[in-house]
Coordinates of C-alpha atoms in Angstrom, one line a residue:
X22 CA 0.0 0.0 0.0
X23 CA 2.8 2.4 1.0
X24 CA 4.6 1.6 -2.3
X25 CA 1.5 2.4 -4.3
X26 CA 1.0 5.7 -2.6
X27 CA 4.6 6.6 -3.2
X28 CA 4.4 5.8 -6.9
X29 CA 1.2 7.8 -7.2
X30 CA 2.9 10.8 -5.6
X31 CA 5.9 10.6 -8.0
X32 CA 3.5 10.3 -10.9
X33 CA 1.5 13.4 -9.7
X34 CA 4.6 15.5 -9.2
X35 CA 5.9 14.5 -12.7
X36 CA 2.6 15.6 -14.3
X37 CA 2.7 18.9 -12.5
X38 CA 6.3 19.7 -13.3
X39 CA 6.5 18.3 -16.8
X40 CA 6.3 21.2 -19.3
X41 CA 3.0 21.5 -21.0
X42 CA 4.8 22.1 -24.3
X43 CA 6.3 18.7 -24.2
X44 CA 2.7 17.3 -24.2
X45 CA 1.7 19.1 -27.4
X46 CA 1.0 16.9 -30.4
X47 CA 2.9 17.6 -33.6
X48 CA 0.7 17.4 -36.6
X49 CA -0.3 18.8 -40.0
X50 CA -3.8 18.9 -41.5
X51 CA -2.9 18.1 -45.1
X52 CA -6.3 18.1 -46.6
X53 CA -9.9 19.0 -45.4
X54 CA -13.0 18.6 -47.5
X55 CA -16.4 19.7 -46.1
X56 CA -19.6 18.8 -47.9
X57 CA -22.9 20.5 -46.7
X58 CA -26.1 18.9 -48.0
X59 CA -29.0 21.3 -47.6
X60 CA -32.3 19.5 -46.9
X61 CA -35.8 20.7 -47.9
X62 CA -36.8 20.9 -44.2
X63 CA -34.0 23.5 -43.6
X64 CA -31.6 21.2 -41.8
X65 CA -28.1 20.6 -43.1
X66 CA -26.3 17.3 -43.2
X67 CA -22.5 17.9 -43.0
X68 CA -19.7 15.4 -43.8
X69 CA -16.1 16.4 -43.2
X70 CA -13.0 14.5 -44.2
X71 CA -9.8 15.5 -42.4
X72 CA -6.4 14.0 -43.3
X73 CA -3.9 14.4 -40.5
X74 CA -0.2 13.6 -40.6
X75 CA 1.2 13.0 -37.1
X76 CA 4.8 13.3 -36.1
X77 CA 5.1 11.3 -32.8
X78 CA 2.5 9.8 -30.6
X79 CA -1.1 11.0 -30.6
X80 CA -4.5 10.1 -29.0
X81 CA -6.9 11.6 -31.5
X82 CA -8.2 14.7 -33.1
X83 CA -10.5 17.5 -32.1
X84 CA -13.2 19.5 -33.9
X85 CA -14.8 22.6 -32.4
X86 CA -18.3 23.4 -33.7
X87 CA -20.0 26.6 -32.5
X88 CA -23.5 26.9 -33.7
X89 CA -25.2 30.1 -34.7
X90 CA -28.0 31.6 -32.8
X91 CA -31.3 29.8 -33.7
X92 CA -29.5 26.6 -34.8
X93 CA -28.1 23.5 -33.0
X94 CA -25.6 20.8 -33.9
X95 CA -26.6 17.1 -33.3
X96 CA -25.8 13.6 -34.3
X97 CA -22.1 14.0 -34.3
X98 CA -20.2 10.9 -35.3
X99 CA -16.7 9.9 -36.4
X100 CA -15.4 7.1 -38.6
X101 CA -12.2 5.8 -40.1
X102 CA -12.5 3.5 -43.1
X103 CA -16.1 2.8 -42.1
X104 CA -15.2 2.0 -38.5
X105 CA -16.9 4.1 -35.8
X106 CA -14.6 5.9 -33.4
X107 CA -15.3 7.0 -29.8
X108 CA -16.4 10.6 -29.4
X109 CA -16.5 12.8 -26.3
X110 CA -18.0 16.3 -26.1
X111 CA -16.3 18.9 -23.9
X112 CA -18.1 22.3 -24.1
X113 CA -18.3 22.9 -27.9
X114 CA -15.3 20.7 -28.7
X115 CA -15.6 17.1 -29.9
X116 CA -12.7 14.8 -29.0
X117 CA -12.4 11.9 -31.4
X118 CA -10.3 9.1 -29.9
X119 CA -7.9 7.4 -32.3
X120 CA -4.4 6.8 -31.0
X121 CA -1.2 6.0 -32.9
X122 CA 2.3 7.1 -33.7
X123 CA 3.9 8.6 -36.8
X124 CA 0.9 8.0 -39.0
X125 CA -1.2 9.7 -41.7
X126 CA -4.9 9.2 -40.9
X127 CA -8.1 10.3 -42.6
X128 CA -11.1 10.7 -40.3
X129 CA -14.6 11.4 -41.5
X130 CA -16.9 13.4 -39.3
X131 CA -20.7 13.9 -39.8
X132 CA -23.2 15.9 -38.0
X133 CA -26.6 17.7 -38.5
X134 CA -27.1 21.4 -38.3
X135 CA -30.7 21.8 -37.3
X136 CA -32.4 24.9 -38.9
X137 CA -29.2 25.7 -40.7
X138 CA -31.0 27.1 -43.7
X139 CA -33.0 30.4 -43.3
X140 CA -36.0 30.6 -45.6
X141 CA -37.5 33.9 -46.7
X142 CA -40.2 35.0 -49.1
X143 CA -38.0 35.1 -52.1
X144 CA -34.8 33.1 -51.3
X145 CA -33.3 30.7 -48.7
X146 CA -29.8 31.2 -47.5
X147 CA -27.1 29.0 -45.9
X148 CA -24.9 31.6 -44.1
X149 CA -22.3 29.7 -42.1
X150 CA -18.8 29.9 -40.6
X151 CA -17.1 26.4 -40.6
X152 CA -14.1 28.0 -38.9
X153 CA -13.3 31.3 -37.2
X154 CA -10.5 33.2 -35.5
X155 CA -10.5 30.8 -32.6
X156 CA -9.1 28.0 -34.9
X157 CA -5.6 27.2 -33.8
X158 CA -4.6 24.9 -36.7
X159 CA -3.6 25.5 -40.3
X160 CA -5.7 23.9 -43.0
X161 CA -3.2 23.1 -45.8
X162 CA -5.9 22.5 -48.4
X163 CA -9.5 23.3 -47.5
X164 CA -12.5 22.9 -49.8
X165 CA -16.1 23.5 -48.8
X166 CA -18.9 22.3 -51.1
X167 CA -22.6 23.3 -50.7
X168 CA -25.2 20.9 -52.2
X169 CA -28.8 22.1 -52.9
X170 CA -31.7 19.8 -52.3
X171 CA -32.4 19.7 -56.1
X172 CA -30.7 20.8 -59.3
X173 CA -31.1 24.6 -59.7
X174 CA -29.7 27.5 -61.6
X175 CA -31.0 30.2 -59.3
X176 CA -27.9 30.7 -57.1
X177 CA -26.2 33.6 -55.4
X178 CA -22.9 32.7 -53.7
X179 CA -19.9 34.5 -52.2
X180 CA -17.5 34.3 -49.3
X181 CA -15.8 36.6 -46.8
X182 CA -12.2 37.0 -45.8
X183 CA -10.4 33.7 -46.6
X184 CA -13.4 32.5 -48.6
X185 CA -13.6 35.6 -50.8
X186 CA -13.5 35.0 -54.5
X187 CA -12.9 31.2 -54.0
X188 CA -16.4 30.2 -55.0
X189 CA -17.4 28.4 -58.2
X190 CA -21.1 27.7 -59.0
X191 CA -21.6 24.4 -60.9
X192 CA -24.2 23.8 -63.5
X193 CA -26.4 21.9 -61.0
X194 CA -26.4 24.6 -58.4
X195 CA -23.6 23.1 -56.3
X196 CA -21.2 25.8 -55.0
X197 CA -17.5 24.9 -54.4
X198 CA -15.4 27.1 -52.2
X199 CA -11.8 26.1 -52.9
X200 CA -9.9 28.0 -50.3
X201 CA -6.5 26.2 -50.4
X202 CA -4.2 27.1 -47.5
X203 CA -6.0 28.7 -44.6
X204 CA -3.8 29.8 -41.7
X205 CA -4.8 29.5 -38.1
X206 CA -6.6 32.4 -36.6
X207 CA -8.3 33.3 -39.9
X208 CA -12.0 33.3 -40.6
X209 CA -14.0 32.7 -43.8
X210 CA -17.7 32.8 -43.7
X211 CA -19.7 31.6 -46.7
X212 CA -23.1 32.8 -47.9
X213 CA -25.2 30.9 -50.4
X214 CA -28.7 31.7 -51.6
X215 CA -31.2 29.4 -53.4
X216 CA -34.8 29.7 -54.6
X217 CA -37.0 29.4 -51.5
X218 CA -39.2 26.9 -53.3
X219 CA -36.5 24.3 -52.8
X220 CA -37.2 24.3 -49.0
X221 CA -40.9 23.8 -48.9
X222 CA -40.8 21.8 -45.7
X223 CA -38.8 24.4 -43.8
X224 CA -40.2 27.2 -41.6
X225 CA -40.3 30.5 -43.3
X226 CA -39.3 34.0 -42.2
X227 CA -41.0 37.3 -43.2
X228 CA -39.1 39.5 -45.6
X229 CA -36.8 39.2 -48.6
X230 CA -33.1 38.8 -48.9
X231 CA -32.3 38.6 -52.7
X232 CA -31.7 42.4 -53.0
X233 CA -29.6 42.4 -49.8
X234 CA -27.4 39.6 -51.0
X235 CA -26.9 41.2 -54.5
X236 CA -26.1 44.5 -52.8
X237 CA -23.7 42.8 -50.3
X238 CA -21.9 40.9 -53.1
X239 CA -21.5 44.1 -55.1
X240 CA -20.2 45.9 -52.0
X241 CA -17.6 43.2 -51.5
X242 CA -16.6 43.6 -55.2
X243 CA -16.4 47.4 -54.9
X244 CA -14.4 47.1 -51.7
X245 CA -11.9 44.7 -53.4
X246 CA -11.6 47.1 -56.4
X247 CA -10.9 50.0 -54.1
X248 CA -8.4 47.9 -52.2
X249 CA -6.6 47.0 -55.5
X250 CA -6.6 50.6 -56.6
X251 CA -5.1 51.8 -53.3
X252 CA -2.6 48.9 -53.5
X253 CA -1.5 50.0 -57.0
X254 CA -1.1 53.6 -55.9
X255 CA 1.0 52.6 -52.9
X256 CA 3.0 50.2 -55.0
X257 CA 4.0 53.1 -57.2
X258 CA 4.6 55.4 -54.2
X259 CA 6.7 52.9 -52.3
X260 CA 10.0 53.2 -54.3
X261 CA 10.0 57.0 -53.7
X262 CA 9.3 56.7 -50.0
X263 CA 12.0 54.0 -49.6
X264 CA 14.5 56.0 -51.6
X265 CA 14.0 59.2 -49.6
X266 CA 14.4 57.5 -46.2
X267 CA 17.1 55.2 -47.5
X268 CA 19.1 58.2 -48.7
X269 CA 18.7 59.8 -45.3
X270 CA 20.1 56.7 -43.6
X271 CA 23.0 56.6 -46.1
X272 CA 23.8 60.3 -45.6
X273 CA 23.8 60.0 -41.8
X274 CA 26.1 57.0 -41.9
X275 CA 28.4 58.9 -44.3
X276 CA 28.3 61.9 -41.9
X277 CA 29.3 59.7 -39.0
X278 CA 32.1 58.0 -41.1
X279 CA 33.4 61.4 -42.3
X280 CA 33.3 62.9 -38.8
X281 CA 35.3 59.8 -37.5
X282 CA 37.9 60.2 -40.3
X283 CA 38.5 63.8 -39.5
X284 CA 38.8 63.2 -35.8
X285 CA 41.2 60.3 -36.5
X286 CA 43.5 62.5 -38.7
X287 CA 43.5 65.3 -36.1
X288 CA 44.3 62.7 -33.3
X289 CA 47.3 61.4 -35.3
X290 CA 48.5 64.9 -35.8
X291 CA 48.4 65.7 -32.0
X292 CA 49.6 62.3 -30.8
X293 CA 53.1 62.3 -29.3
X294 CA 54.2 59.3 -27.2
X295 CA 56.1 60.7 -24.3
X296 CA 56.0 57.6 -22.0
X297 CA 54.8 54.1 -22.6
X298 CA 52.2 54.7 -19.9
X299 CA 49.9 57.6 -20.8
X300 CA 49.6 60.5 -18.4
X301 CA 46.5 60.5 -16.2
X302 CA 43.7 62.6 -17.6
X303 CA 40.7 60.6 -16.2
X304 CA 40.8 58.6 -13.0
X305 CA 41.9 55.0 -13.7
X306 CA 38.4 53.5 -13.2
X307 CA 36.9 56.1 -15.6
X308 CA 39.8 55.5 -18.1
X309 CA 39.1 51.7 -18.1
X310 CA 35.3 52.2 -18.3
X311 CA 35.7 54.6 -21.3
X312 CA 38.2 52.3 -23.0
X313 CA 35.7 49.4 -22.6
X314 CA 33.0 51.6 -24.3
X315 CA 31.2 52.2 -21.0
X316 CA 30.2 48.5 -20.8
X317 CA 32.0 46.6 -18.1
X318 CA 31.4 44.0 -15.4
X319 CA 30.7 45.5 -12.0
X320 CA 33.3 43.3 -10.4
X321 CA 36.0 44.4 -12.8
X322 CA 35.3 48.0 -12.1
X323 CA 35.3 47.6 -8.3
X324 CA 38.6 45.8 -8.5
X325 CA 40.2 48.6 -10.5
X326 CA 38.6 51.3 -8.3
X327 CA 39.9 49.7 -5.1
X328 CA 43.4 49.3 -6.5
X329 CA 43.4 53.0 -7.5
X330 CA 42.4 54.1 -4.0
X331 CA 45.3 52.1 -2.7
X332 CA 47.6 53.7 -5.2
X333 CA 46.4 57.2 -4.2
X334 CA 46.9 56.4 -0.5
X335 CA 43.3 56.6 0.5
X336 CA 43.4 52.9 1.5
X337 CA 46.1 51.0 3.2
X338 CA 46.5 47.2 2.8
X339 CA 47.3 45.3 6.0
X340 CA 49.0 42.0 6.6
X341 CA 45.9 40.4 8.1
X342 CA 44.0 40.7 4.7
X343 CA 42.1 43.8 5.8
X344 CA 42.1 47.3 4.3
X345 CA 42.1 50.4 6.3
X346 CA 40.7 53.8 5.3
X347 CA 43.5 56.3 5.8
X348 CA 41.6 59.3 4.5
X349 CA 38.6 60.3 2.5
X350 CA 40.1 63.2 0.6
X351 CA 38.8 63.0 -3.0
X352 CA 36.8 65.2 -5.3
X353 CA 35.5 62.3 -7.4
X354 CA 31.9 61.4 -6.6
X355 CA 32.3 57.7 -7.6
X356 CA 35.3 57.4 -5.2
X357 CA 33.2 59.0 -2.4
X358 CA 30.4 56.5 -3.1
X359 CA 32.8 53.5 -3.1
X360 CA 34.5 54.5 0.2
X361 CA 31.1 54.9 1.8
X362 CA 30.0 51.5 0.5
X363 CA 33.1 49.5 1.4
X364 CA 34.1 51.1 4.7
X365 CA 30.8 52.3 6.2
X366 CA 28.0 50.1 4.9
X367 CA 30.0 46.8 4.6
X368 CA 33.0 47.4 6.8
X369 CA 33.2 49.0 10.2
X370 CA 35.7 51.2 12.2
X371 CA 37.3 52.3 8.9
X372 CA 38.2 48.7 8.1
X373 CA 37.1 46.5 5.2
X374 CA 37.7 42.9 4.4
X375 CA 36.4 40.5 1.7
X376 CA 35.0 38.3 4.5
X377 CA 32.8 41.2 5.5
X378 CA 31.7 41.6 1.9
X379 CA 30.7 37.9 1.7
X380 CA 28.7 38.2 5.0
X381 CA 27.0 41.4 3.8
X382 CA 25.9 40.1 0.4
X383 CA 24.7 36.8 1.9
X384 CA 21.8 38.7 3.5
X385 CA 18.9 39.1 1.1
X386 CA 18.0 42.5 2.5
X387 CA 21.4 43.9 1.5
X388 CA 21.6 42.5 -2.0
X389 CA 19.3 45.0 -3.7
X390 CA 21.0 47.9 -1.8
X391 CA 24.4 46.6 -3.0
X392 CA 23.3 46.3 -6.6
X393 CA 21.8 49.8 -6.6
X394 CA 25.1 51.2 -5.3
X395 CA 26.9 49.4 -8.1
X396 CA 24.5 50.9 -10.7
X397 CA 25.0 54.4 -9.2
X398 CA 28.7 53.9 -9.2
X399 CA 28.8 53.3 -13.0
X400 CA 26.5 56.3 -13.5
X401 CA 29.0 58.4 -11.7
X402 CA 31.9 57.0 -13.8
X403 CA 29.9 58.1 -16.9
X404 CA 29.4 61.5 -15.2
X405 CA 33.2 61.9 -14.9
X406 CA 33.7 60.9 -18.5
X407 CA 31.0 63.4 -19.6
X408 CA 32.8 66.3 -17.8
X409 CA 35.8 65.8 -20.0
X410 CA 33.8 66.1 -23.2
X411 CA 35.2 63.0 -24.8
X412 CA 32.1 62.3 -26.9
X413 CA 30.0 64.5 -29.3
X414 CA 26.5 63.3 -28.7
X415 CA 24.9 65.3 -31.5
X416 CA 21.6 65.6 -29.6
X417 CA 19.9 67.9 -32.1
X418 CA 20.8 65.7 -35.1
X419 CA 19.6 62.6 -33.2
X420 CA 16.3 64.2 -32.3
X421 CA 15.8 65.3 -35.9
X422 CA 16.6 61.8 -37.2
X423 CA 14.4 60.1 -34.6
X424 CA 11.4 62.3 -35.3
X425 CA 11.9 62.1 -39.1
X426 CA 12.0 58.3 -39.0
X427 CA 8.6 58.2 -37.3
X428 CA 7.1 59.6 -40.5
X429 CA 7.6 56.1 -41.9
X430 CA 5.0 54.6 -39.5
X431 CA 1.9 55.6 -41.6
X432 CA 3.5 54.1 -44.7
X433 CA 4.5 50.9 -42.8
X434 CA 0.9 50.5 -41.7
X435 CA -0.5 51.1 -45.2
X436 CA 2.1 48.7 -46.8
X437 CA 1.1 46.0 -44.3
X438 CA -2.6 46.5 -44.7
X439 CA -2.3 46.4 -48.5
X440 CA -0.1 43.3 -48.5
X441 CA 3.0 45.1 -49.9
X442 CA 5.2 43.0 -47.7
X443 CA 8.5 43.4 -49.6
X444 CA 8.3 47.2 -49.2
X445 CA 7.2 46.8 -45.6
X446 CA 10.3 44.7 -44.7
X447 CA 12.7 47.1 -46.5
X448 CA 11.2 50.2 -44.8
X449 CA 11.2 48.5 -41.5
X450 CA 14.9 47.9 -41.8
X451 CA 15.5 51.5 -42.8
X452 CA 13.3 52.8 -39.9
X453 CA 15.1 50.5 -37.5
X454 CA 18.5 51.8 -38.7
X455 CA 17.4 55.4 -38.3
X456 CA 16.0 54.8 -34.8
X457 CA 19.1 53.0 -33.8
X458 CA 21.2 56.0 -34.9
X459 CA 18.8 58.3 -33.1
X460 CA 19.4 56.3 -29.9
X461 CA 23.1 55.5 -29.9
X462 CA 24.8 57.8 -32.5
X463 CA 27.8 59.7 -31.0
X464 CA 31.3 60.5 -32.2
X465 CA 34.5 60.8 -30.3
X466 CA 36.1 64.2 -29.8
X467 CA 39.8 64.6 -30.6
X468 CA 40.5 64.4 -26.8
X469 CA 38.4 61.3 -26.4
X470 CA 40.1 59.6 -29.4
X471 CA 43.5 60.7 -28.2
X472 CA 43.0 59.0 -24.8
X473 CA 41.8 55.8 -26.5
X474 CA 44.7 56.0 -29.0
X475 CA 47.3 56.4 -26.2
X476 CA 46.0 53.4 -24.1
X477 CA 45.7 51.3 -27.3
X478 CA 49.3 52.0 -28.0
X479 CA 50.2 51.1 -24.4
X480 CA 48.6 47.7 -24.9
X481 CA 50.7 47.1 -28.0
X482 CA 54.0 48.5 -26.5
X483 CA 53.7 46.9 -23.1
X484 CA 53.6 43.4 -24.4
X485 CA 56.9 44.1 -26.2
X486 CA 58.5 45.8 -23.2
X487 CA 61.8 44.5 -21.8
X488 CA 62.6 44.2 -18.1
X489 CA 65.3 46.8 -18.2
X490 CA 62.9 49.4 -19.7
X491 CA 60.2 48.5 -17.1
X492 CA 62.7 49.2 -14.3
X493 CA 63.1 52.8 -15.5
X494 CA 59.4 53.6 -15.4
X495 CA 58.2 55.8 -12.5
X496 CA 56.5 54.0 -9.6
X497 CA 53.1 55.6 -10.4
X498 CA 53.3 54.5 -14.1
X499 CA 54.0 50.9 -13.0
X500 CA 51.0 51.0 -10.7
X501 CA 48.7 52.5 -13.3
X502 CA 49.8 50.0 -15.8
X503 CA 48.9 47.2 -13.4
X504 CA 45.5 48.7 -12.6
X505 CA 44.7 49.2 -16.3
X506 CA 45.6 45.6 -17.1
X507 CA 43.5 44.3 -14.2
X508 CA 40.5 46.4 -15.1
X509 CA 40.7 45.4 -18.7
X510 CA 41.0 41.7 -17.8
X511 CA 43.7 41.4 -20.5
X512 CA 45.5 38.1 -19.5
X513 CA 48.7 38.9 -21.5
X514 CA 49.1 42.3 -19.9
X515 CA 48.4 40.8 -16.5
X516 CA 50.9 38.1 -16.9
X517 CA 53.5 40.6 -18.1
X518 CA 52.9 42.8 -15.1
X519 CA 53.1 39.8 -12.8
X520 CA 56.4 38.7 -14.3
X521 CA 58.0 42.2 -14.0
X522 CA 56.8 42.7 -10.4
X523 CA 57.8 39.3 -9.0
X524 CA 61.2 39.3 -10.7
X525 CA 61.8 42.8 -9.5
X526 CA 60.7 41.9 -5.9
X527 CA 63.3 39.1 -5.8
X528 CA 66.1 41.7 -6.2
X529 CA 64.6 44.9 -4.8
X530 CA 61.7 44.0 -2.5
X531 CA 61.4 47.4 -0.9
X532 CA 60.8 49.2 -4.2
X533 CA 58.0 46.9 -5.2
X534 CA 56.1 46.6 -2.0
X535 CA 53.1 48.5 -3.1
X536 CA 53.1 46.7 -6.5
X537 CA 53.0 43.4 -4.7
X538 CA 50.1 44.5 -2.6
X539 CA 48.2 45.7 -5.7
X540 CA 49.0 42.4 -7.4
X541 CA 47.6 40.5 -4.4
X542 CA 44.6 42.8 -4.2
X543 CA 43.9 42.3 -7.9
X544 CA 43.5 38.6 -7.6
X545 CA 41.5 38.6 -4.4
X546 CA 39.2 41.5 -5.5
X547 CA 38.4 39.9 -8.9
X548 CA 37.3 36.7 -7.2
X549 CA 35.3 38.2 -4.3
X550 CA 33.8 41.2 -6.1
X551 CA 32.8 38.9 -9.0
X552 CA 31.0 36.6 -6.7
X553 CA 29.3 39.4 -4.7
X554 CA 28.1 41.2 -7.9
X555 CA 26.7 38.0 -9.4
X556 CA 24.7 37.2 -6.2
X557 CA 23.3 40.7 -6.1
X558 CA 22.4 40.7 -9.8
X559 CA 20.7 37.3 -9.5
X560 CA 18.7 38.5 -6.5
X561 CA 17.5 41.6 -8.3
X562 CA 16.6 39.6 -11.4
X563 CA 14.6 36.9 -9.5
X564 CA 12.7 39.6 -7.6
X565 CA 11.6 41.4 -10.7
X566 CA 10.5 38.4 -12.8
X567 CA 7.5 37.4 -11.7
X568 CA -13.2 35.4 -33.2
X569 CA -16.5 34.9 -34.4
X570 CA -18.6 34.2 -37.5
X571 CA -21.7 36.1 -38.6
X572 CA -24.4 35.8 -36.0
X573 CA -22.1 33.6 -33.9
X574 CA -20.9 30.3 -34.9
X575 CA -17.4 29.1 -36.0
X576 CA -14.9 26.5 -34.8
X577 CA -11.6 24.9 -35.6
X578 CA -9.6 21.7 -35.6
X579 CA -6.8 20.2 -33.6
X580 CA -5.4 17.1 -32.0
X581 CA -4.4 15.6 -28.7

């Protein structure tokens, strides 16, 4: 007994946790034919043939039938090759049970629409939606045929939406709607009118409908003609619209390229390499952040920032693995924020350690606060960069381009509505390009490009630097070279720095004390800040994630 209960619980958990998508049946409805036989008493006998091709296991097919007001659907049956199949009705959906795997099956459905034909004083009509917007399956090849009770030539027939202009009236009065491919979510009502005398046994309604049907059919034709006329006008207009906005995009791209080339030439003219390590214009964290295109991991930036505070003497490294706040003298807002975060919020008594950082970020209540501080820190780095005017943001130009690109929206809507899909796609790409430029377009100033040029040259030269040349560098240059390499996470530069520092320490330990401390801090900070920022980011992320036919009627097909 206990074993059975345990097995049942495992089964129940599996059902609840198993993704619903995995339970979906993969199938295609290759062909569907629907034959509606109109009876003289106003009822309609319907026979449907659906050919399904299944990929994988299946239990059967479904057919939703939603009756119109004043009608009802009865006597639903299902067969395969003359053999009756089990049917179960849930709401307005019939489930036909026929299991198998990797098969192509053809299932025939039949049912009766009671009072499906509406008889008036001059004509009788069968106005019916065999599918509507609730249909979730594609019909690859759909044909609907309407059979009158007797041979007749007095016929009016037309369809709507997917059924429009698909009708063919045969010589005996049969009407065939050959719709072909009908995508899911589409509708296609049909309306067929016959002489009312063919339905002598059916109840009759007051009034006439012949003139209404003729008028409606003409209105559909007029609407189609107007649509085609508008489509042709837009097709002729589309090349000009596309050319104008495409030219705008090309001109803006050329402007950006030209501006960049001019800045590059001026930068090369002004560039003079005085030392292998560029002089300090921005703070080291801001320099690294700018060099990395203002996109960098929080942990990398905190490592570089803490190393820079040690270099400047704001922080003192102690032998027990702690860091002591010597003084808070700084004019940089991002350094003020970092000192406050590390030594007042996380540490205590002017002392900070990575053990304190781990304990702090383990508490859920602190994680969001920590992450917000990191976000604010990067904002303040950007603020320092902006004060040096390293980038031309071209705000007026970007606003002009952005607003101008919006003028494409009405054309995109019109192209989509009028099925001019090629022009729609081309203009969507152009509009996307213009909007992207409006959002991100900026060019470097000569000063900004000069800073990037100097540090790029440092990367190239430092890898070729010999030990005897490194020894001659000023102490501050060596320290900034190490900080830049750590913040950039360039393994070659880091290994080169490590080699120089450790070999120099073997011969002159006193002269490299601070460099050894920075080297040790770089390794410890990268690991610990990386873990802390990951925990905080994950915490913030997890907390933030949390149709119809005429007069009713319709339906669709599926499988289970």
